[in-house]
């Protein structure tokens, strides 16, 4: 089972969210039969994901845009995929992942979230999309998406596609259901 963990590559995010997100990442990495689909950046929460899965001797599938190939070579992965564009990177991440776990992050994380959400809306694949809504990080976005649903811009409520929780144990249980 492959899990993609979308998160910040910024060390600044570690100040506010580092401890709680690191705990969740470590719990996920300890699960049996789970591998990491990795966006190939060694800083911030992304770096923590890599380190935790490496420590647990889990398979790591790295996916990077050709432009970062030189940096990619410095990060040992069990499988390396080089793609031409960020759009192809996102498609490859989605296709290689069974579970998509989103932690606090910036524009890249939101881009990944919305792209995966749209793919899940138009595709009947059995993937699990999970938001770790620590400290209500995603709540403003969720409120806006609910307004879109209420106004008829979305056919189904966001909760039909995404499991949302700020409770680590609930998230681990949801991941175990998929394994």
PDB file of N, CA, C and O in Angstrom, residues 77-125:
ATOM      1  N   UNK A  77      16.395   6.718  -2.857  1.00  0.00           N
ATOM      2  CA  UNK A  77      15.032   6.187  -2.920  1.00  0.00           C
ATOM      3  C   UNK A  77      15.103   4.786  -3.520  1.00  0.00           C
ATOM      4  O   UNK A  77      16.003   4.479  -4.288  1.00  0.00           O
ATOM      5  N   UNK A  78      14.131   3.966  -3.172  1.00  0.00           N
ATOM      6  CA  UNK A  78      14.082   2.609  -3.717  1.00  0.00           C
ATOM      7  C   UNK A  78      13.650   2.609  -5.175  1.00  0.00           C
ATOM      8  O   UNK A  78      14.033   1.730  -5.944  1.00  0.00           O
ATOM      9  N   UNK A  79      12.832   3.578  -5.525  1.00  0.00           N
ATOM     10  CA  UNK A  79      12.375   3.734  -6.906  1.00  0.00           C
ATOM     11  C   UNK A  79      12.383   5.224  -7.205  1.00  0.00           C
ATOM     12  O   UNK A  79      11.911   6.025  -6.400  1.00  0.00           O
ATOM     13  N   UNK A  80      12.949   5.583  -8.357  1.00  0.00           N
ATOM     14  CA  UNK A  80      13.003   6.990  -8.741  1.00  0.00           C
ATOM     15  C   UNK A  80      12.287   7.172 -10.068  1.00  0.00           C
ATOM     16  O   UNK A  80      12.520   6.434 -11.019  1.00  0.00           O
ATOM     17  N   UNK A  81      11.419   8.180 -10.097  1.00  0.00           N
ATOM     18  CA  UNK A  81      10.682   8.500 -11.311  1.00  0.00           C
ATOM     19  C   UNK A  81      10.964   9.961 -11.651  1.00  0.00           C
ATOM     20  O   UNK A  81      10.716  10.841 -10.826  1.00  0.00           O
ATOM     21  N   UNK A  82      11.500  10.192 -12.837  1.00  0.00           N
ATOM     22  CA  UNK A  82      11.741  11.552 -13.317  1.00  0.00           C
ATOM     23  C   UNK A  82      10.665  11.872 -14.352  1.00  0.00           C
ATOM     24  O   UNK A  82      10.437  11.098 -15.279  1.00  0.00           O
ATOM     25  N   UNK A  83       9.997  13.006 -14.169  1.00  0.00           N
ATOM     26  CA  UNK A  83       8.932  13.416 -15.089  1.00  0.00           C
ATOM     27  C   UNK A  83       9.284  14.776 -15.695  1.00  0.00           C
ATOM     28  O   UNK A  83      10.164  15.473 -15.200  1.00  0.00           O
ATOM     29  N   UNK A  84       8.567  15.152 -16.743  1.00  0.00           N
ATOM     30  CA  UNK A  84       8.876  16.374 -17.486  1.00  0.00           C
ATOM     31  C   UNK A  84       8.301  17.633 -16.860  1.00  0.00           C
ATOM     32  O   UNK A  84       8.860  18.713 -17.005  1.00  0.00           O
ATOM     33  N   UNK A  85       7.152  17.514 -16.191  1.00  0.00           N
ATOM     34  CA  UNK A  85       6.481  18.723 -15.700  1.00  0.00           C
ATOM     35  C   UNK A  85       5.850  18.477 -14.331  1.00  0.00           C
ATOM     36  O   UNK A  85       5.657  17.333 -13.916  1.00  0.00           O
ATOM     37  N   UNK A  86       5.484  19.563 -13.669  1.00  0.00           N
ATOM     38  CA  UNK A  86       4.813  19.437 -12.375  1.00  0.00           C
ATOM     39  C   UNK A  86       3.444  18.786 -12.526  1.00  0.00           C
ATOM     40  O   UNK A  86       2.973  18.085 -11.633  1.00  0.00           O
ATOM     41  N   UNK A  87       2.793  18.985 -13.670  1.00  0.00           N
ATOM     42  CA  UNK A  87       1.499  18.339 -13.908  1.00  0.00           C
ATOM     43  C   UNK A  87       1.679  16.823 -14.029  1.00  0.00           C
ATOM     44  O   UNK A  87       0.891  16.058 -13.475  1.00  0.00           O
ATOM     45  N   UNK A  88       2.720  16.404 -14.736  1.00  0.00           N
ATOM     46  CA  UNK A  88       2.995  14.975 -14.871  1.00  0.00           C
ATOM     47  C   UNK A  88       3.413  14.391 -13.515  1.00  0.00           C
ATOM     48  O   UNK A  88       3.058  13.262 -13.185  1.00  0.00           O
ATOM     49  N   UNK A  89       4.133  15.164 -12.726  1.00  0.00           N
ATOM     50  CA  UNK A  89       4.534  14.730 -11.376  1.00  0.00           C
ATOM     51  C   UNK A  89       3.291  14.442 -10.537  1.00  0.00           C
ATOM     52  O   UNK A  89       3.182  13.417  -9.893  1.00  0.00           O
ATOM     53  N   UNK A  90       2.350  15.360 -10.592  1.00  0.00           N
ATOM     54  CA  UNK A  90       1.121  15.198  -9.825  1.00  0.00           C
ATOM     55  C   UNK A  90       0.337  13.969 -10.276  1.00  0.00           C
ATOM     56  O   UNK A  90      -0.163  13.198  -9.457  1.00  0.00           O
ATOM     57  N   UNK A  91       0.233  13.775 -11.569  1.00  0.00           N
ATOM     58  CA  UNK A  91      -0.474  12.614 -12.103  1.00  0.00           C
ATOM     59  C   UNK A  91       0.213  11.317 -11.667  1.00  0.00           C
ATOM     60  O   UNK A  91      -0.452  10.354 -11.271  1.00  0.00           O
ATOM     61  N   UNK A  92       1.539  11.308 -11.684  1.00  0.00           N
ATOM     62  CA  UNK A  92       2.292  10.122 -11.284  1.00  0.00           C
ATOM     63  C   UNK A  92       2.114   9.848  -9.792  1.00  0.00           C
ATOM     64  O   UNK A  92       1.911   8.697  -9.388  1.00  0.00           O
ATOM     65  N   UNK A  93       2.171  10.886  -8.991  1.00  0.00           N
ATOM     66  CA  UNK A  93       1.937  10.731  -7.547  1.00  0.00           C
ATOM     67  C   UNK A  93       0.559  10.132  -7.306  1.00  0.00           C
ATOM     68  O   UNK A  93       0.400   9.175  -6.553  1.00  0.00           O
ATOM     69  N   UNK A  94      -0.445  10.686  -7.955  1.00  0.00           N
ATOM     70  CA  UNK A  94      -1.818  10.203  -7.775  1.00  0.00           C
ATOM     71  C   UNK A  94      -1.935   8.734  -8.191  1.00  0.00           C
ATOM     72  O   UNK A  94      -2.499   7.915  -7.466  1.00  0.00           O
ATOM     73  N   UNK A  95      -1.395   8.405  -9.337  1.00  0.00           N
ATOM     74  CA  UNK A  95      -1.508   7.040  -9.850  1.00  0.00           C
ATOM     75  C   UNK A  95      -0.756   6.013  -9.012  1.00  0.00           C
ATOM     76  O   UNK A  95      -1.178   4.869  -8.915  1.00  0.00           O
ATOM     77  N   UNK A  96       0.339   6.416  -8.396  1.00  0.00           N
ATOM     78  CA  UNK A  96       1.143   5.479  -7.599  1.00  0.00           C
ATOM     79  C   UNK A  96       0.660   5.368  -6.151  1.00  0.00           C
ATOM     80  O   UNK A  96       1.141   4.537  -5.402  1.00  0.00           O
ATOM     81  N   UNK A  97      -0.295   6.206  -5.750  1.00  0.00           N
ATOM     82  CA  UNK A  97      -0.735   6.263  -4.353  1.00  0.00           C
ATOM     83  C   UNK A  97      -2.096   5.604  -4.160  1.00  0.00           C
ATOM     84  O   UNK A  97      -2.988   5.761  -4.985  1.00  0.00           O
ATOM     85  N   UNK A  98      -2.224   4.903  -3.037  1.00  0.00           N
ATOM     86  CA  UNK A  98      -3.508   4.346  -2.619  1.00  0.00           C
ATOM     87  C   UNK A  98      -4.170   5.261  -1.589  1.00  0.00           C
ATOM     88  O   UNK A  98      -5.384   5.338  -1.493  1.00  0.00           O
ATOM     89  N   UNK A  99      -3.329   5.918  -0.814  1.00  0.00           N
ATOM     90  CA  UNK A  99      -3.776   6.830   0.239  1.00  0.00           C
ATOM     91  C   UNK A  99      -3.073   8.159   0.009  1.00  0.00           C
ATOM     92  O   UNK A  99      -1.865   8.199  -0.245  1.00  0.00           O
ATOM     93  N   UNK A 100      -3.823   9.257   0.118  1.00  0.00           N
ATOM     94  CA  UNK A 100      -3.273  10.603  -0.051  1.00  0.00           C
ATOM     95  C   UNK A 100      -3.564  11.359   1.236  1.00  0.00           C
ATOM     96  O   UNK A 100      -4.721  11.692   1.517  1.00  0.00           O
ATOM     97  N   UNK A 101      -2.524  11.590   2.019  1.00  0.00           N
ATOM     98  CA  UNK A 101      -2.649  12.239   3.322  1.00  0.00           C
ATOM     99  C   UNK A 101      -2.098  13.654   3.213  1.00  0.00           C
ATOM    100  O   UNK A 101      -0.954  13.852   2.808  1.00  0.00           O
ATOM    101  N   UNK A 102      -2.926  14.636   3.587  1.00  0.00           N
ATOM    102  CA  UNK A 102      -2.536  16.034   3.472  1.00  0.00           C
ATOM    103  C   UNK A 102      -2.330  16.653   4.851  1.00  0.00           C
ATOM    104  O   UNK A 102      -3.224  16.648   5.688  1.00  0.00           O
ATOM    105  N   UNK A 103      -1.130  17.190   5.037  1.00  0.00           N
ATOM    106  CA  UNK A 103      -0.746  17.924   6.249  1.00  0.00           C
ATOM    107  C   UNK A 103      -0.667  19.400   5.876  1.00  0.00           C
ATOM    108  O   UNK A 103      -0.703  19.748   4.689  1.00  0.00           O
ATOM    109  N   UNK A 104      -0.546  20.292   6.856  1.00  0.00           N
ATOM    110  CA  UNK A 104      -0.431  21.713   6.533  1.00  0.00           C
ATOM    111  C   UNK A 104       0.690  21.980   5.537  1.00  0.00           C
ATOM    112  O   UNK A 104       1.766  21.379   5.608  1.00  0.00           O
ATOM    113  N   UNK A 105       0.397  22.854   4.601  1.00  0.00           N
ATOM    114  CA  UNK A 105       1.385  23.216   3.585  1.00  0.00           C
ATOM    115  C   UNK A 105       0.951  24.454   2.842  1.00  0.00           C
ATOM    116  O   UNK A 105      -0.105  25.027   3.126  1.00  0.00           O
ATOM    117  N   UNK A 106       1.732  24.814   1.864  1.00  0.00           N
ATOM    118  CA  UNK A 106       1.476  26.028   1.105  1.00  0.00           C
ATOM    119  C   UNK A 106       0.794  25.769  -0.216  1.00  0.00           C
ATOM    120  O   UNK A 106      -0.010  24.832  -0.366  1.00  0.00           O
ATOM    121  N   UNK A 107       1.129  26.570  -1.202  1.00  0.00           N
ATOM    122  CA  UNK A 107       0.496  26.512  -2.510  1.00  0.00           C
ATOM    123  C   UNK A 107       0.665  25.129  -3.136  1.00  0.00           C
ATOM    124  O   UNK A 107      -0.275  24.593  -3.725  1.00  0.00           O
ATOM    125  N   UNK A 108       1.843  24.537  -3.018  1.00  0.00           N
ATOM    126  CA  UNK A 108       2.070  23.208  -3.591  1.00  0.00           C
ATOM    127  C   UNK A 108       1.144  22.168  -2.984  1.00  0.00           C
ATOM    128  O   UNK A 108       0.570  21.337  -3.699  1.00  0.00           O
ATOM    129  N   UNK A 109       0.969  22.225  -1.684  1.00  0.00           N
ATOM    130  CA  UNK A 109       0.088  21.278  -0.992  1.00  0.00           C
ATOM    131  C   UNK A 109      -1.359  21.482  -1.433  1.00  0.00           C
ATOM    132  O   UNK A 109      -2.076  20.521  -1.703  1.00  0.00           O
ATOM    133  N   UNK A 110      -1.780  22.734  -1.526  1.00  0.00           N
ATOM    134  CA  UNK A 110      -3.147  23.019  -1.986  1.00  0.00           C
ATOM    135  C   UNK A 110      -3.339  22.572  -3.443  1.00  0.00           C
ATOM    136  O   UNK A 110      -4.382  22.032  -3.800  1.00  0.00           O
ATOM    137  N   UNK A 111      -2.331  22.792  -4.262  1.00  0.00           N
ATOM    138  CA  UNK A 111      -2.400  22.358  -5.654  1.00  0.00           C
ATOM    139  C   UNK A 111      -2.587  20.838  -5.716  1.00  0.00           C
ATOM    140  O   UNK A 111      -3.446  20.342  -6.458  1.00  0.00           O
ATOM    141  N   UNK A 112      -1.805  20.118  -4.944  1.00  0.00           N
ATOM    142  CA  UNK A 112      -1.917  18.658  -4.909  1.00  0.00           C
ATOM    143  C   UNK A 112      -3.288  18.228  -4.394  1.00  0.00           C
ATOM    144  O   UNK A 112      -3.908  17.318  -4.949  1.00  0.00           O
ATOM    145  N   UNK A 113      -3.765  18.899  -3.358  1.00  0.00           N
ATOM    146  CA  UNK A 113      -5.063  18.567  -2.784  1.00  0.00           C
ATOM    147  C   UNK A 113      -6.190  18.751  -3.806  1.00  0.00           C
ATOM    148  O   UNK A 113      -6.997  17.843  -4.024  1.00  0.00           O
ATOM    149  N   UNK A 114      -6.241  19.903  -4.455  1.00  0.00           N
ATOM    150  CA  UNK A 114      -7.329  20.170  -5.395  1.00  0.00           C
ATOM    151  C   UNK A 114      -7.238  19.279  -6.633  1.00  0.00           C
ATOM    152  O   UNK A 114      -8.262  18.827  -7.148  1.00  0.00           O
ATOM    153  N   UNK A 115      -6.027  19.005  -7.089  1.00  0.00           N
ATOM    154  CA  UNK A 115      -5.874  18.118  -8.243  1.00  0.00           C
ATOM    155  C   UNK A 115      -6.351  16.708  -7.898  1.00  0.00           C
ATOM    156  O   UNK A 115      -7.072  16.081  -8.681  1.00  0.00           O
ATOM    157  N   UNK A 116      -5.990  16.217  -6.729  1.00  0.00           N
ATOM    158  CA  UNK A 116      -6.423  14.877  -6.306  1.00  0.00           C
ATOM    159  C   UNK A 116      -7.925  14.836  -6.069  1.00  0.00           C
ATOM    160  O   UNK A 116      -8.596  13.866  -6.434  1.00  0.00           O
ATOM    161  N   UNK A 117      -8.457  15.890  -5.479  1.00  0.00           N
ATOM    162  CA  UNK A 117      -9.900  15.965  -5.256  1.00  0.00           C
ATOM    163  C   UNK A 117     -10.657  15.920  -6.584  1.00  0.00           C
ATOM    164  O   UNK A 117     -11.628  15.171  -6.733  1.00  0.00           O
ATOM    165  N   UNK A 118     -10.210  16.690  -7.547  1.00  0.00           N
ATOM    166  CA  UNK A 118     -10.875  16.715  -8.852  1.00  0.00           C
ATOM    167  C   UNK A 118     -10.781  15.344  -9.521  1.00  0.00           C
ATOM    168  O   UNK A 118     -11.749  14.865 -10.105  1.00  0.00           O
ATOM    169  N   UNK A 119      -9.633  14.706  -9.412  1.00  0.00           N
ATOM    170  CA  UNK A 119      -9.469  13.376 -10.007  1.00  0.00           C
ATOM    171  C   UNK A 119     -10.406  12.375  -9.329  1.00  0.00           C
ATOM    172  O   UNK A 119     -11.021  11.549  -9.995  1.00  0.00           O
ATOM    173  N   UNK A 120     -10.554  12.475  -8.032  1.00  0.00           N
ATOM    174  CA  UNK A 120     -11.449  11.562  -7.311  1.00  0.00           C
ATOM    175  C   UNK A 120     -12.907  11.809  -7.703  1.00  0.00           C
ATOM    176  O   UNK A 120     -13.696  10.863  -7.763  1.00  0.00           O
ATOM    177  N   UNK A 121     -13.258  13.059  -7.964  1.00  0.00           N
ATOM    178  CA  UNK A 121     -14.634  13.386  -8.377  1.00  0.00           C
ATOM    179  C   UNK A 121     -14.970  12.764  -9.723  1.00  0.00           C
ATOM    180  O   UNK A 121     -16.097  12.366  -9.960  1.00  0.00           O
ATOM    181  N   UNK A 122     -13.998  12.713 -10.610  1.00  0.00           N
ATOM    182  CA  UNK A 122     -14.258  12.253 -11.974  1.00  0.00           C
ATOM    183  C   UNK A 122     -13.841  10.811 -12.215  1.00  0.00           C
ATOM    184  O   UNK A 122     -14.012  10.311 -13.315  1.00  0.00           O
ATOM    185  N   UNK A 123     -13.332  10.161 -11.202  1.00  0.00           N
ATOM    186  CA  UNK A 123     -12.791   8.821 -11.354  1.00  0.00           C
ATOM    187  C   UNK A 123     -13.327   7.951 -10.225  1.00  0.00           C
ATOM    188  O   UNK A 123     -13.435   8.399  -9.099  1.00  0.00           O
ATOM    189  N   UNK A 124     -13.615   6.733 -10.490  1.00  0.00           N
ATOM    190  CA  UNK A 124     -14.199   5.874  -9.457  1.00  0.00           C
ATOM    191  C   UNK A 124     -13.161   5.004  -8.760  1.00  0.00           C
ATOM    192  O   UNK A 124     -13.496   3.994  -8.163  1.00  0.00           O
ATOM    193  N   UNK A 125     -11.898   5.389  -8.822  1.00  0.00           N
ATOM    194  CA  UNK A 125     -10.859   4.608  -8.159  1.00  0.00           C
ATOM    195  C   UNK A 125     -11.083   4.570  -6.653  1.00  0.00           C
ATOM    196  O   UNK A 125     -11.627   5.494  -6.068  1.00  0.00           O
TER     197      UNK A 125
END
